[in-house]
mmCIF file with all atom_site columns, C-alpha atoms in Angstrom:
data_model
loop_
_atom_site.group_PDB
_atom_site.id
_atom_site.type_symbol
_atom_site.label_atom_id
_atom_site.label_alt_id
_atom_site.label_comp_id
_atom_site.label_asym_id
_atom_site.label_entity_id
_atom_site.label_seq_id
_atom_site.pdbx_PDB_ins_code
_atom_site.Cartn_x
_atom_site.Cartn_y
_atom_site.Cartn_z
_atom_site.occupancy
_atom_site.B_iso_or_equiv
_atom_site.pdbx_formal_charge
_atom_site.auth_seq_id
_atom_site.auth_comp_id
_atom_site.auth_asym_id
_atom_site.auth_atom_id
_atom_site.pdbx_PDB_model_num
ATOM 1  C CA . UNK A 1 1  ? -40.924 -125.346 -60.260 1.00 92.00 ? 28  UNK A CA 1
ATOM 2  C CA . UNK A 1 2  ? -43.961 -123.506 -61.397 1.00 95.00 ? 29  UNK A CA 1
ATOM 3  C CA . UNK A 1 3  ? -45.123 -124.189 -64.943 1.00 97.00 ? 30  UNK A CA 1
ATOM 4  C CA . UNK A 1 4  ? -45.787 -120.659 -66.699 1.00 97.00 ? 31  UNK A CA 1
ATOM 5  C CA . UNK A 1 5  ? -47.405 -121.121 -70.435 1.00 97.00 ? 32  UNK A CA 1
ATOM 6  C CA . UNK A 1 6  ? -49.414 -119.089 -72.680 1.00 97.00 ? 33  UNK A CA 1
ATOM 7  C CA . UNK A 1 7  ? -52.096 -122.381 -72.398 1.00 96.00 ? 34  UNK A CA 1
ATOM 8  C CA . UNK A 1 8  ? -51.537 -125.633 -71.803 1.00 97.00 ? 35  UNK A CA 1
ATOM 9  C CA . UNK A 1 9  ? -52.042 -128.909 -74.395 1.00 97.00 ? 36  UNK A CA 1
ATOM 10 C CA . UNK A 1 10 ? -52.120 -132.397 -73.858 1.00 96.00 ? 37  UNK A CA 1
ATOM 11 C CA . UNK A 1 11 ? -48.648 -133.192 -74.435 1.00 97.00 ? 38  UNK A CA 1
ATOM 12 C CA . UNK A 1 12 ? -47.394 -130.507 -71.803 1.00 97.00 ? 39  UNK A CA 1
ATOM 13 C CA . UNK A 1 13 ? -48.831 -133.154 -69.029 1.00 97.00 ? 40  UNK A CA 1
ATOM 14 C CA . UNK A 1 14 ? -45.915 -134.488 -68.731 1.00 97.00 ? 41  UNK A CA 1
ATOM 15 C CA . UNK A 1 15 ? -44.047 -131.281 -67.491 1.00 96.00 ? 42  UNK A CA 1
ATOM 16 C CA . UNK A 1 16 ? -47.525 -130.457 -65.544 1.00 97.00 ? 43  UNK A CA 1
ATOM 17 C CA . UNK A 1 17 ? -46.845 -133.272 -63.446 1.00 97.00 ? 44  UNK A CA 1
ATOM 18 C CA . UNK A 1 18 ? -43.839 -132.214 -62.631 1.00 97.00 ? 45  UNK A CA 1
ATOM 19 C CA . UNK A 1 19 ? -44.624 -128.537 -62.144 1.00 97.00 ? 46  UNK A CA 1
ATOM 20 C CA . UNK A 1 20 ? -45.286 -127.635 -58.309 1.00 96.00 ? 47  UNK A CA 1
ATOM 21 C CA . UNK A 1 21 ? -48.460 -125.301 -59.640 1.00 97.00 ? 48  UNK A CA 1
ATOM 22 C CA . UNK A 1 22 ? -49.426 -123.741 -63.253 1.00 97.00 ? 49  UNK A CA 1
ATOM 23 C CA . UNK A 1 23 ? -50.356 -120.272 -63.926 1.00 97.00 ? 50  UNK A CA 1
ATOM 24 C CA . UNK A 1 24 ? -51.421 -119.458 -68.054 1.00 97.00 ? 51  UNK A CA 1
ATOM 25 C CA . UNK A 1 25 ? -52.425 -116.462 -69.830 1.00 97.00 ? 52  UNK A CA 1
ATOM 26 C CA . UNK A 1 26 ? -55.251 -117.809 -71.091 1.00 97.00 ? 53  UNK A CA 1
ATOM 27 C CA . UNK A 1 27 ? -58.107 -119.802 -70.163 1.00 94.00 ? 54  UNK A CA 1
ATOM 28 C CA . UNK A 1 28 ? -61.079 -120.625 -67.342 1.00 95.00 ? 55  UNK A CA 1
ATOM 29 C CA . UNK A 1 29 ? -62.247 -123.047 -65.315 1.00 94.00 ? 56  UNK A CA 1
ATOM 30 C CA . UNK A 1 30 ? -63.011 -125.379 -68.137 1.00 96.00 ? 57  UNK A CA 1
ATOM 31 C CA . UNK A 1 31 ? -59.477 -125.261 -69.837 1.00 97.00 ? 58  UNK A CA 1
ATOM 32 C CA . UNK A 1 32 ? -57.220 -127.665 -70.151 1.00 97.00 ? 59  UNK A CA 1
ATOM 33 C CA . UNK A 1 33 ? -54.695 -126.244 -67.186 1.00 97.00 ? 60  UNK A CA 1
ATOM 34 C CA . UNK A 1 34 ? -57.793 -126.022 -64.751 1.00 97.00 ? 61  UNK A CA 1
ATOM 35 C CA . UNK A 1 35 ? -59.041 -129.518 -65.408 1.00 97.00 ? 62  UNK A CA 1
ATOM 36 C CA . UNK A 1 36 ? -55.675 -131.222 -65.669 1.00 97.00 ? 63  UNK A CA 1
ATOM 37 C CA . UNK A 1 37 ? -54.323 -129.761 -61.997 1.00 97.00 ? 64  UNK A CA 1
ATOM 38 C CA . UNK A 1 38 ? -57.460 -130.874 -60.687 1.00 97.00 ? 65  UNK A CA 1
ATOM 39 C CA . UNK A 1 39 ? -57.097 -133.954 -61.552 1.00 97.00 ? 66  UNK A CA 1
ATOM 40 C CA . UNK A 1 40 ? -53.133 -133.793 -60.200 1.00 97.00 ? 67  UNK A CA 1
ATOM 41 C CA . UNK A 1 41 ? -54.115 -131.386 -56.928 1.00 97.00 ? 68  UNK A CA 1
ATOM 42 C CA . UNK A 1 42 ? -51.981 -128.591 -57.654 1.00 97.00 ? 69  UNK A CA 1
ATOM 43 C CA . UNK A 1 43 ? -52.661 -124.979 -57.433 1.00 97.00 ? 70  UNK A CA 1
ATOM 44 C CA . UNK A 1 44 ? -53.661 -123.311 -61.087 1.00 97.00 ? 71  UNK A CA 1
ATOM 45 C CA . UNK A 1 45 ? -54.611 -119.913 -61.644 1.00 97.00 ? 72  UNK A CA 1
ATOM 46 C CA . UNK A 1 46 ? -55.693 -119.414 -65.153 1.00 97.00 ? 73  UNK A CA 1
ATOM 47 C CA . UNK A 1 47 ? -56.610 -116.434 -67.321 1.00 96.00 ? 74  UNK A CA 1
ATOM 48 C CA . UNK A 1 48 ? -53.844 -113.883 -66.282 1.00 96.00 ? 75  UNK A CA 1
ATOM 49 C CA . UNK A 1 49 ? -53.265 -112.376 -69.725 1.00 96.00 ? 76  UNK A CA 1
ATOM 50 C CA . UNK A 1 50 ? -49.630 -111.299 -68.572 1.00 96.00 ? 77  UNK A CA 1
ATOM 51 C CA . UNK A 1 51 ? -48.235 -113.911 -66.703 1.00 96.00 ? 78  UNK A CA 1
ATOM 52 C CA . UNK A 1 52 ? -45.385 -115.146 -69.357 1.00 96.00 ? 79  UNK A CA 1
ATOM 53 C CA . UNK A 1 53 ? -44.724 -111.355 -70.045 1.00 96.00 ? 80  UNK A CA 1
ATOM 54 C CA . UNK A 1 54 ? -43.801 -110.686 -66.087 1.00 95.00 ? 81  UNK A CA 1
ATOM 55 C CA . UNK A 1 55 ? -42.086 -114.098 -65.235 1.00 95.00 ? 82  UNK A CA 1
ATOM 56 C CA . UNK A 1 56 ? -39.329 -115.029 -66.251 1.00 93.00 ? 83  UNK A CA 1
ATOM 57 C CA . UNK A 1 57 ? -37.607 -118.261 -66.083 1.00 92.00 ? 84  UNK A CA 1
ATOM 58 C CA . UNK A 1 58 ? -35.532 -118.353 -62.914 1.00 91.00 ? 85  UNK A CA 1
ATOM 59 C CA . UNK A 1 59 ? -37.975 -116.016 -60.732 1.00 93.00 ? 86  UNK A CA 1
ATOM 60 C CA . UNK A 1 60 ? -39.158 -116.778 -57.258 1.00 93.00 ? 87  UNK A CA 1
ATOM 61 C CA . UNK A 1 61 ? -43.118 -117.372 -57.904 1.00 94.00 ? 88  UNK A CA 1
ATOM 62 C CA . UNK A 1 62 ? -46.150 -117.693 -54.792 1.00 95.00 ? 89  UNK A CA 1
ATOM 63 C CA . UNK A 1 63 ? -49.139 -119.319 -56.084 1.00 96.00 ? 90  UNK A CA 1
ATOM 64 C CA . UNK A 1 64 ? -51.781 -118.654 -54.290 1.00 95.00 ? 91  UNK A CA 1
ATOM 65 C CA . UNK A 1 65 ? -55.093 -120.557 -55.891 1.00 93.00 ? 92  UNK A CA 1
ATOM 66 C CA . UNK A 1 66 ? -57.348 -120.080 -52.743 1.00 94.00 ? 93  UNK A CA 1
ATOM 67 C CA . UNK A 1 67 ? -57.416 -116.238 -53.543 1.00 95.00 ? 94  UNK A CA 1
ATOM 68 C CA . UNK A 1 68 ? -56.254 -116.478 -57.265 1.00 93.00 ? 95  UNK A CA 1
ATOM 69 C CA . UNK A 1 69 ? -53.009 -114.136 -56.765 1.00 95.00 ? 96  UNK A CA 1
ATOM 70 C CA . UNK A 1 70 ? -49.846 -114.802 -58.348 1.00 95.00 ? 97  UNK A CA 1
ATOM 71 C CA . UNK A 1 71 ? -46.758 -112.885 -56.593 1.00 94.00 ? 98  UNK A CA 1
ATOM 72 C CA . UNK A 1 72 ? -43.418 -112.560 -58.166 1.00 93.00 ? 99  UNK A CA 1
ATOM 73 C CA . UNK A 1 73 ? -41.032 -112.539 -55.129 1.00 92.00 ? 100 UNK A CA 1
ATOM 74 C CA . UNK A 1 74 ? -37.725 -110.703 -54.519 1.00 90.00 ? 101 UNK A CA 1
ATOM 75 C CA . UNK A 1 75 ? -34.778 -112.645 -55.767 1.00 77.00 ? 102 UNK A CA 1
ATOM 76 C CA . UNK A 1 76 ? -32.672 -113.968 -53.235 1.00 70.00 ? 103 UNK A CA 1
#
């Protein structure tokens, strides 16, 4: 599963641990999403501003953190 927040806080770790990768609306490098899945090694991309507008629970996500692209796939 793919965690999809506004922003992240330090008692969403929990479910960050969990998550496969975590895309917010908000935030850089230095926010709380970015430093915690660096410290778990999962893909983050950060700083969408529409991400929880556009997915929706129960979509197909890609995550892709080496270009920074999020892509909402076709449902199956």
């Amino acid at each position: 599963d793919i965690l999809v927040a506004s922003m992240t806080r330090p008692e969403m770790v929990v479910a960050m641990e969990k998550a496969a990768a975590i895309v917010t609306d908000e935030g850089g490098i230095t926010s709380h999403a970015a430093i915690v899945s660096r410290e778990l090694g999962i893909p983050c991309i950060v700083g969408t501003k529409i991400a929880t507008k556009i997915l929706k629970d129960g979509d197909i996500v890609e995550v892709d953190a080496n270009n920074g692209t999020v892509k909402k796939m076709p449902n199956r």
